[in-house]
mmCIF file of C-alpha atoms and ligand atoms in Angstrom:
data_model
loop_
_atom_site.group_PDB
_atom_site.id
_atom_site.type_symbol
_atom_site.label_atom_id
_atom_site.label_comp_id
_atom_site.label_asym_id
_atom_site.label_seq_id
_atom_site.Cartn_x
_atom_site.Cartn_y
_atom_site.Cartn_z
ATOM 1 C CA MET A 217 46.813 89.135 39.562
ATOM 2 C CA GLY A 218 48.200 86.709 37.005
ATOM 3 C CA GLU A 219 46.486 85.800 33.795
ATOM 4 C CA VAL A 220 44.134 82.836 33.972
ATOM 5 C CA GLN A 221 44.761 80.296 31.242
ATOM 6 C CA ALA A 222 41.844 78.073 30.357
ATOM 7 C CA LYS A 223 42.652 74.444 29.557
ATOM 8 C CA ARG A 224 39.984 74.367 26.884
ATOM 9 C CA PRO A 225 40.008 76.639 23.851
ATOM 10 C CA SER A 226 38.893 80.150 24.719
ATOM 11 C CA GLY A 227 35.631 81.525 23.381
ATOM 12 C CA ARG A 228 32.989 79.681 25.286
ATOM 13 C CA GLY A 229 32.586 80.482 28.994
ATOM 14 C CA ARG A 230 32.863 77.808 31.658
ATOM 15 C CA PHE A 231 29.878 76.348 33.437
ATOM 16 C CA ILE A 232 30.320 75.673 37.143
ATOM 17 C CA THR A 233 27.529 74.334 39.320
ATOM 18 C CA PHE A 234 27.294 74.194 43.095
ATOM 19 C CA GLU A 235 25.377 71.512 44.928
ATOM 20 C CA GLY A 236 24.787 70.463 48.521
ATOM 21 C CA GLY A 237 22.181 70.019 51.215
ATOM 22 C CA GLU A 238 20.448 72.729 53.209
ATOM 23 C CA GLY A 239 22.876 75.181 54.842
ATOM 24 C CA SER A 240 25.928 73.814 53.043
ATOM 25 C CA GLY A 241 27.067 77.376 52.256
ATOM 26 C CA LYS A 242 26.565 77.403 48.481
ATOM 27 C CA SER A 243 25.516 81.021 48.171
ATOM 28 C CA THR A 244 28.442 82.309 50.242
ATOM 29 C CA GLN A 245 30.912 80.264 48.216
ATOM 30 C CA ILE A 246 29.407 81.280 44.881
ATOM 31 C CA LYS A 247 29.664 84.935 45.875
ATOM 32 C CA MET A 248 33.294 84.539 46.918
ATOM 33 C CA LEU A 249 34.203 82.681 43.737
ATOM 34 C CA ALA A 250 32.405 85.216 41.537
ATOM 35 C CA GLU A 251 34.434 88.016 43.143
ATOM 36 C CA ARG A 252 37.652 86.107 42.574
ATOM 37 C CA LEU A 253 36.864 85.380 38.926
ATOM 38 C CA SER A 254 35.819 88.973 38.295
ATOM 39 C CA ALA A 255 39.099 90.133 39.845
ATOM 40 C CA ALA A 256 40.834 87.833 37.332
ATOM 41 C CA LYS A 257 38.969 89.784 34.604
ATOM 42 C CA LEU A 258 36.651 86.934 33.711
ATOM 43 C CA ARG A 259 33.086 87.930 32.915
ATOM 44 C CA THR A 260 30.955 86.055 35.435
ATOM 45 C CA LEU A 261 27.236 85.457 35.833
ATOM 46 C CA VAL A 262 25.725 84.113 39.046
ATOM 47 C CA THR A 263 22.400 82.357 38.725
ATOM 48 C CA ARG A 264 20.316 79.752 40.550
ATOM 49 C CA GLU A 265 17.814 76.932 40.243
ATOM 50 C CA PRO A 266 14.952 76.567 40.443
ATOM 51 C CA GLY A 267 14.712 79.988 38.827
ATOM 52 C CA GLY A 268 17.288 82.195 37.154
ATOM 53 C CA SER A 269 15.003 83.425 34.350
ATOM 54 C CA PRO A 270 11.630 85.197 34.577
ATOM 55 C CA GLY A 271 9.683 82.079 33.543
ATOM 56 C CA ALA A 272 11.632 79.778 35.837
ATOM 57 C CA GLU A 273 11.216 82.143 38.807
ATOM 58 C CA ILE A 274 7.442 81.684 38.523
ATOM 59 C CA MET A 275 7.944 77.914 38.725
ATOM 60 C CA ARG A 276 10.324 78.389 41.652
ATOM 61 C CA HIS A 277 7.538 80.070 43.552
ATOM 62 C CA LEU A 278 5.206 77.162 42.793
ATOM 63 C CA VAL A 279 7.567 74.375 43.938
ATOM 64 C CA LEU A 280 8.934 76.095 47.024
ATOM 65 C CA SER A 281 5.460 77.032 48.226
ATOM 66 C CA GLY A 282 4.674 73.304 48.372
ATOM 67 C CA MET A 283 2.339 73.329 45.363
ATOM 68 C CA GLY A 284 4.534 70.799 43.557
ATOM 69 C CA LYS A 285 4.194 68.351 46.437
ATOM 70 C CA LEU A 286 0.411 68.529 46.121
ATOM 71 C CA LEU A 287 0.663 67.589 42.441
ATOM 72 C CA GLY A 288 2.749 64.479 43.173
ATOM 73 C CA PRO A 289 6.391 63.520 42.553
ATOM 74 C CA ASP A 290 6.242 63.198 38.755
ATOM 75 C CA ALA A 291 4.531 66.537 38.202
ATOM 76 C CA GLU A 292 6.815 68.223 40.724
ATOM 77 C CA THR A 293 9.820 66.894 38.794
ATOM 78 C CA LEU A 294 8.285 68.202 35.586
ATOM 79 C CA LEU A 295 8.049 71.653 37.157
ATOM 80 C CA PHE A 296 11.770 71.599 37.962
ATOM 81 C CA ALA A 297 12.465 70.365 34.427
ATOM 82 C CA ALA A 298 10.318 73.065 32.821
ATOM 83 C CA ALA A 299 12.071 75.717 34.899
ATOM 84 C CA ARG A 300 15.478 74.321 33.860
ATOM 85 C CA ASP A 301 14.513 74.246 30.195
ATOM 86 C CA ASP A 302 13.683 77.958 30.245
ATOM 87 C CA HIS A 303 16.736 78.867 32.322
ATOM 88 C CA VAL A 304 19.169 76.950 30.063
ATOM 89 C CA ARG A 305 17.683 78.300 26.844
ATOM 90 C CA THR A 306 17.262 81.937 27.817
ATOM 91 C CA VAL A 307 20.125 82.537 30.260
ATOM 92 C CA ILE A 308 22.821 79.854 30.561
ATOM 93 C CA GLN A 309 23.449 78.961 26.909
ATOM 94 C CA PRO A 310 23.514 82.568 25.655
ATOM 95 C CA ALA A 311 25.920 83.584 28.450
ATOM 96 C CA LEU A 312 28.300 80.671 27.798
ATOM 97 C CA SER A 313 28.367 81.316 24.102
ATOM 98 C CA GLN A 314 29.267 84.972 24.755
ATOM 99 C CA GLY A 315 32.280 83.821 26.780
ATOM 100 C CA THR A 316 30.753 84.478 30.206
ATOM 101 C CA TRP A 317 31.520 82.123 33.077
ATOM 102 C CA VAL A 318 28.285 80.884 34.628
ATOM 103 C CA LEU A 319 28.125 79.959 38.315
ATOM 104 C CA CYS A 320 24.855 78.201 39.039
ATOM 105 C CA ASP A 321 23.452 77.492 42.503
ATOM 106 C CA ARG A 322 22.033 73.958 41.933
ATOM 107 C CA PHE A 323 21.464 72.238 38.605
ATOM 108 C CA PHE A 324 20.477 68.764 37.425
ATOM 109 C CA ASP A 325 22.240 66.954 40.283
ATOM 110 C CA SER A 326 19.622 68.489 42.598
ATOM 111 C CA THR A 327 16.917 66.715 40.608
ATOM 112 C CA ARG A 328 18.893 63.477 40.715
ATOM 113 C CA ALA A 329 19.349 63.773 44.488
ATOM 114 C CA TYR A 330 16.018 65.226 45.662
ATOM 115 C CA GLN A 331 13.553 63.758 43.160
ATOM 116 C CA GLY A 332 15.562 60.676 42.118
ATOM 117 C CA SER A 333 17.484 59.206 45.052
ATOM 118 C CA LEU A 334 15.133 60.563 47.715
ATOM 119 C CA GLY A 335 11.891 60.879 45.822
ATOM 120 C CA SER A 336 10.079 58.129 44.065
ATOM 121 C CA VAL A 337 10.870 59.211 40.523
ATOM 122 C CA PRO A 338 12.746 56.505 38.570
ATOM 123 C CA MET A 339 16.206 57.485 37.348
ATOM 124 C CA GLY A 340 15.174 56.558 33.770
ATOM 125 C CA VAL A 341 12.463 59.236 33.839
ATOM 126 C CA ILE A 342 14.874 61.806 35.278
ATOM 127 C CA LYS A 343 17.472 61.048 32.618
ATOM 128 C CA ALA A 344 14.842 61.342 29.881
ATOM 129 C CA MET A 345 13.823 64.781 31.195
ATOM 130 C CA GLN A 346 17.482 65.713 31.392
ATOM 131 C CA ARG A 347 17.984 64.900 27.718
ATOM 132 C CA VAL A 348 15.084 67.169 26.796
ATOM 133 C CA THR A 349 15.972 70.091 29.071
ATOM 134 C CA ILE A 350 19.747 70.287 28.819
ATOM 135 C CA GLY A 351 20.753 68.056 25.918
ATOM 136 C CA ASP A 352 24.545 67.951 25.725
ATOM 137 C CA LEU A 353 25.123 70.770 28.190
ATOM 138 C CA LYS A 354 27.194 69.454 31.077
ATOM 139 C CA PRO A 355 28.856 71.517 33.787
ATOM 140 C CA ASP A 356 32.638 71.817 33.364
ATOM 141 C CA LEU A 357 32.842 71.406 37.125
ATOM 142 C CA THR A 358 30.357 70.603 39.874
ATOM 143 C CA ILE A 359 31.330 71.574 43.408
ATOM 144 C CA ILE A 360 29.472 69.491 45.989
ATOM 145 C CA LEU A 361 29.640 71.077 49.441
ATOM 146 C CA ASP A 362 29.483 68.468 52.155
ATOM 147 C CA VAL A 363 28.538 69.265 55.764
ATOM 148 C CA PRO A 364 27.170 67.130 58.596
ATOM 149 C CA VAL A 365 23.377 67.356 58.598
ATOM 150 C CA GLU A 366 23.132 68.978 62.067
ATOM 151 C CA VAL A 367 25.542 71.720 60.979
ATOM 152 C CA GLY A 368 23.650 72.404 57.737
ATOM 153 C CA LEU A 369 20.236 72.518 59.381
ATOM 154 C CA LYS A 370 21.516 74.800 62.147
ATOM 155 C CA ARG A 371 22.938 77.209 59.540
ATOM 156 C CA ALA A 372 19.664 77.098 57.552
ATOM 157 C CA ALA A 373 17.614 77.801 60.710
ATOM 158 C CA GLU A 374 19.845 80.761 61.642
ATOM 159 C CA ARG A 375 19.517 82.187 58.147
ATOM 160 C CA ARG A 376 15.733 81.757 58.218
ATOM 161 C CA GLY A 377 15.206 83.453 61.592
ATOM 162 C CA ASN A 378 11.497 83.387 62.410
ATOM 163 C CA GLY A 379 10.434 82.476 58.865
ATOM 164 C CA THR A 380 8.800 79.123 58.124
ATOM 165 C CA PRO A 381 10.904 76.323 56.562
ATOM 166 C CA ASP A 382 10.389 75.890 52.818
ATOM 167 C CA ARG A 383 9.194 72.705 51.120
ATOM 168 C CA PHE A 384 12.485 70.810 51.565
ATOM 169 C CA GLU A 385 13.869 72.392 54.749
ATOM 170 C CA GLY A 386 10.740 71.049 56.435
ATOM 171 C CA GLU A 387 11.615 67.386 55.714
ATOM 172 C CA ASN A 388 12.861 65.221 58.600
ATOM 173 C CA LEU A 389 16.419 64.476 59.717
ATOM 174 C CA ARG A 390 16.528 61.132 57.918
ATOM 175 C CA PHE A 391 15.695 62.862 54.621
ATOM 176 C CA HIS A 392 18.660 65.205 55.041
ATOM 177 C CA GLU A 393 20.991 62.346 55.969
ATOM 178 C CA GLU A 394 19.942 60.439 52.843
ATOM 179 C CA LEU A 395 20.368 63.593 50.804
ATOM 180 C CA ARG A 396 23.963 63.885 51.984
ATOM 181 C CA GLN A 397 24.608 60.281 50.994
ATOM 182 C CA ALA A 398 22.974 60.831 47.585
ATOM 183 C CA TYR A 399 25.358 63.719 46.881
ATOM 184 C CA ARG A 400 28.351 61.706 48.030
ATOM 185 C CA GLN A 401 27.328 58.993 45.618
ATOM 186 C CA ILE A 402 26.963 61.441 42.719
ATOM 187 C CA ALA A 403 30.477 62.732 43.493
ATOM 188 C CA ALA A 404 31.889 59.206 43.590
ATOM 189 C CA GLU A 405 30.206 58.198 40.327
ATOM 190 C CA ASP A 406 31.373 61.183 38.284
ATOM 191 C CA GLN A 407 34.807 62.125 39.594
ATOM 192 C CA GLN A 408 35.829 63.853 36.398
ATOM 193 C CA ARG A 409 33.074 66.435 36.720
ATOM 194 C CA CYS A 410 32.410 66.544 40.472
ATOM 195 C CA VAL A 411 34.554 67.510 43.454
ATOM 196 C CA LEU A 412 33.271 66.770 46.955
ATOM 197 C CA ILE A 413 34.436 69.509 49.325
ATOM 198 C CA ASP A 414 34.437 69.387 53.108
ATOM 199 C CA ALA A 415 32.433 72.540 53.873
ATOM 200 C CA ASN A 416 32.423 72.212 57.652
ATOM 201 C CA ALA A 417 34.934 75.030 58.069
ATOM 202 C CA ASP A 418 35.050 78.818 57.956
ATOM 203 C CA PRO A 419 34.128 80.429 54.596
ATOM 204 C CA GLU A 420 37.730 81.384 53.674
ATOM 205 C CA THR A 421 38.989 77.827 54.212
ATOM 206 C CA VAL A 422 36.173 76.410 52.093
ATOM 207 C CA ALA A 423 36.790 79.069 49.410
ATOM 208 C CA ALA A 424 40.434 77.988 49.217
ATOM 209 C CA ARG A 425 39.295 74.404 48.644
ATOM 210 C CA VAL A 426 36.887 75.550 45.921
ATOM 211 C CA TRP A 427 39.656 77.514 44.220
ATOM 212 C CA LYS A 428 41.945 74.491 44.286
ATOM 213 C CA ALA A 429 39.207 72.418 42.638
ATOM 214 C CA LEU A 430 38.972 75.014 39.881
ATOM 215 C CA ARG A 431 42.705 75.031 39.408
ATOM 216 C CA ASP A 432 42.809 71.254 39.191
ATOM 217 C CA HIS A 433 39.773 70.837 36.969
ATOM 218 C CA VAL A 434 39.108 73.967 34.963
ATOM 219 C CA PHE A 435 42.235 76.001 34.478
ATOM 220 C CA THR A 436 45.902 76.131 35.195
ATOM 221 C CA LEU A 437 47.327 79.206 36.840
ATOM 222 C CA PRO A 438 50.813 80.545 36.324
ATOM 223 C CA THR A 439 52.851 80.883 39.514
ATOM 224 C CA SER A 440 52.217 84.636 39.709
ATOM 225 C CA ALA A 441 48.505 84.022 40.197
ATOM 226 C CA PRO A 442 46.966 83.832 43.691
ATOM 227 C CA THR A 443 47.350 80.436 45.280
ATOM 228 C CA ALA A 444 44.918 78.791 47.644
HETATM 229 P P1 LIG B 627 16.524 77.293 47.851
HETATM 230 O O1 LIG B 627 15.736 78.260 48.674
HETATM 231 O O2 LIG B 627 17.163 77.807 46.616
HETATM 232 O O3 LIG B 627 17.484 76.580 48.848
HETATM 233 P P2 LIG B 627 19.001 76.218 48.878
HETATM 234 O O4 LIG B 627 19.637 77.389 49.556
HETATM 235 O O5 LIG B 627 19.016 74.967 49.696
HETATM 236 O O6 LIG B 627 19.480 75.989 47.477
HETATM 237 O O7 LIG B 627 15.546 76.092 47.528
HETATM 238 C C1 LIG B 627 15.694 75.229 46.500
HETATM 239 C C2 LIG B 627 15.099 73.916 46.929
HETATM 240 O O8 LIG B 627 14.656 73.191 45.793
HETATM 241 C C3 LIG B 627 16.119 73.048 47.651
HETATM 242 O O9 LIG B 627 15.526 72.513 48.824
HETATM 243 C C4 LIG B 627 16.382 71.928 46.680
HETATM 244 C C5 LIG B 627 15.160 71.872 45.829
HETATM 245 N N1 LIG B 627 15.403 71.417 44.436
HETATM 246 C C6 LIG B 627 14.927 70.191 44.017
HETATM 247 O O10 LIG B 627 14.311 69.464 44.796
HETATM 248 N N2 LIG B 627 15.136 69.782 42.732
HETATM 249 C C7 LIG B 627 15.801 70.550 41.819
HETATM 250 O O11 LIG B 627 15.987 70.148 40.647
HETATM 251 C C8 LIG B 627 16.292 71.826 42.256
HETATM 252 C C9 LIG B 627 17.027 72.720 41.300
HETATM 253 C C10 LIG B 627 16.070 72.225 43.576
#
């Protein structure tokens, strides 16, 4: 495998986030990308939100059990923010500064989409929380996986089996349609950072699209390197 040349000075790792609605295939794609980066000899850490650090995993349990909903939209958003603050400080920042590439399943765009566009929390409040929790930290690339709502919900139901839907899977069809639109809007508004990927295809096809996004946005590969 050819050497991967980063566009930005080496030293700090790259921060890549994955976003999308229910059943968009984030975890499969993150796993495939992590394997590909590791094969290219890049140290890679896979993490997720809400959660990713011991403190944040406790808050994950609270929000996904529906406790956050009981507290109301502002407090629920604060729980996500508190989880992110811990995760960034104790896991993401240290890994990046040690040169590790961090692949994160959901990050602040989830708050913008779920609590902002779909919830009743004003964008000003969300941005203020964002300044406190992540400061200047911005993903180098955000992959937004886009699938028709029926496809995503069917995948999520298959994965769940007989288990009960979590706090957000249990929302109605309209919610998921609006969620898809919210993500499309985020992608359109920040084209330098975000790439919207058609994820209604088999995992290998989607992985090739993800790899191309990395090549275009994060690094250049010499011709000897694997091509999508
Ligand atoms: P999870 O089980 O990780 O589902 P998924 O596979 O869809 O990522 O559940 C995380 C849920 O939390 C998901 O429905 C999105 C929601 N969420 C928010 O509402 N706001 C946030 O800031 C984050 C990080 C997640």
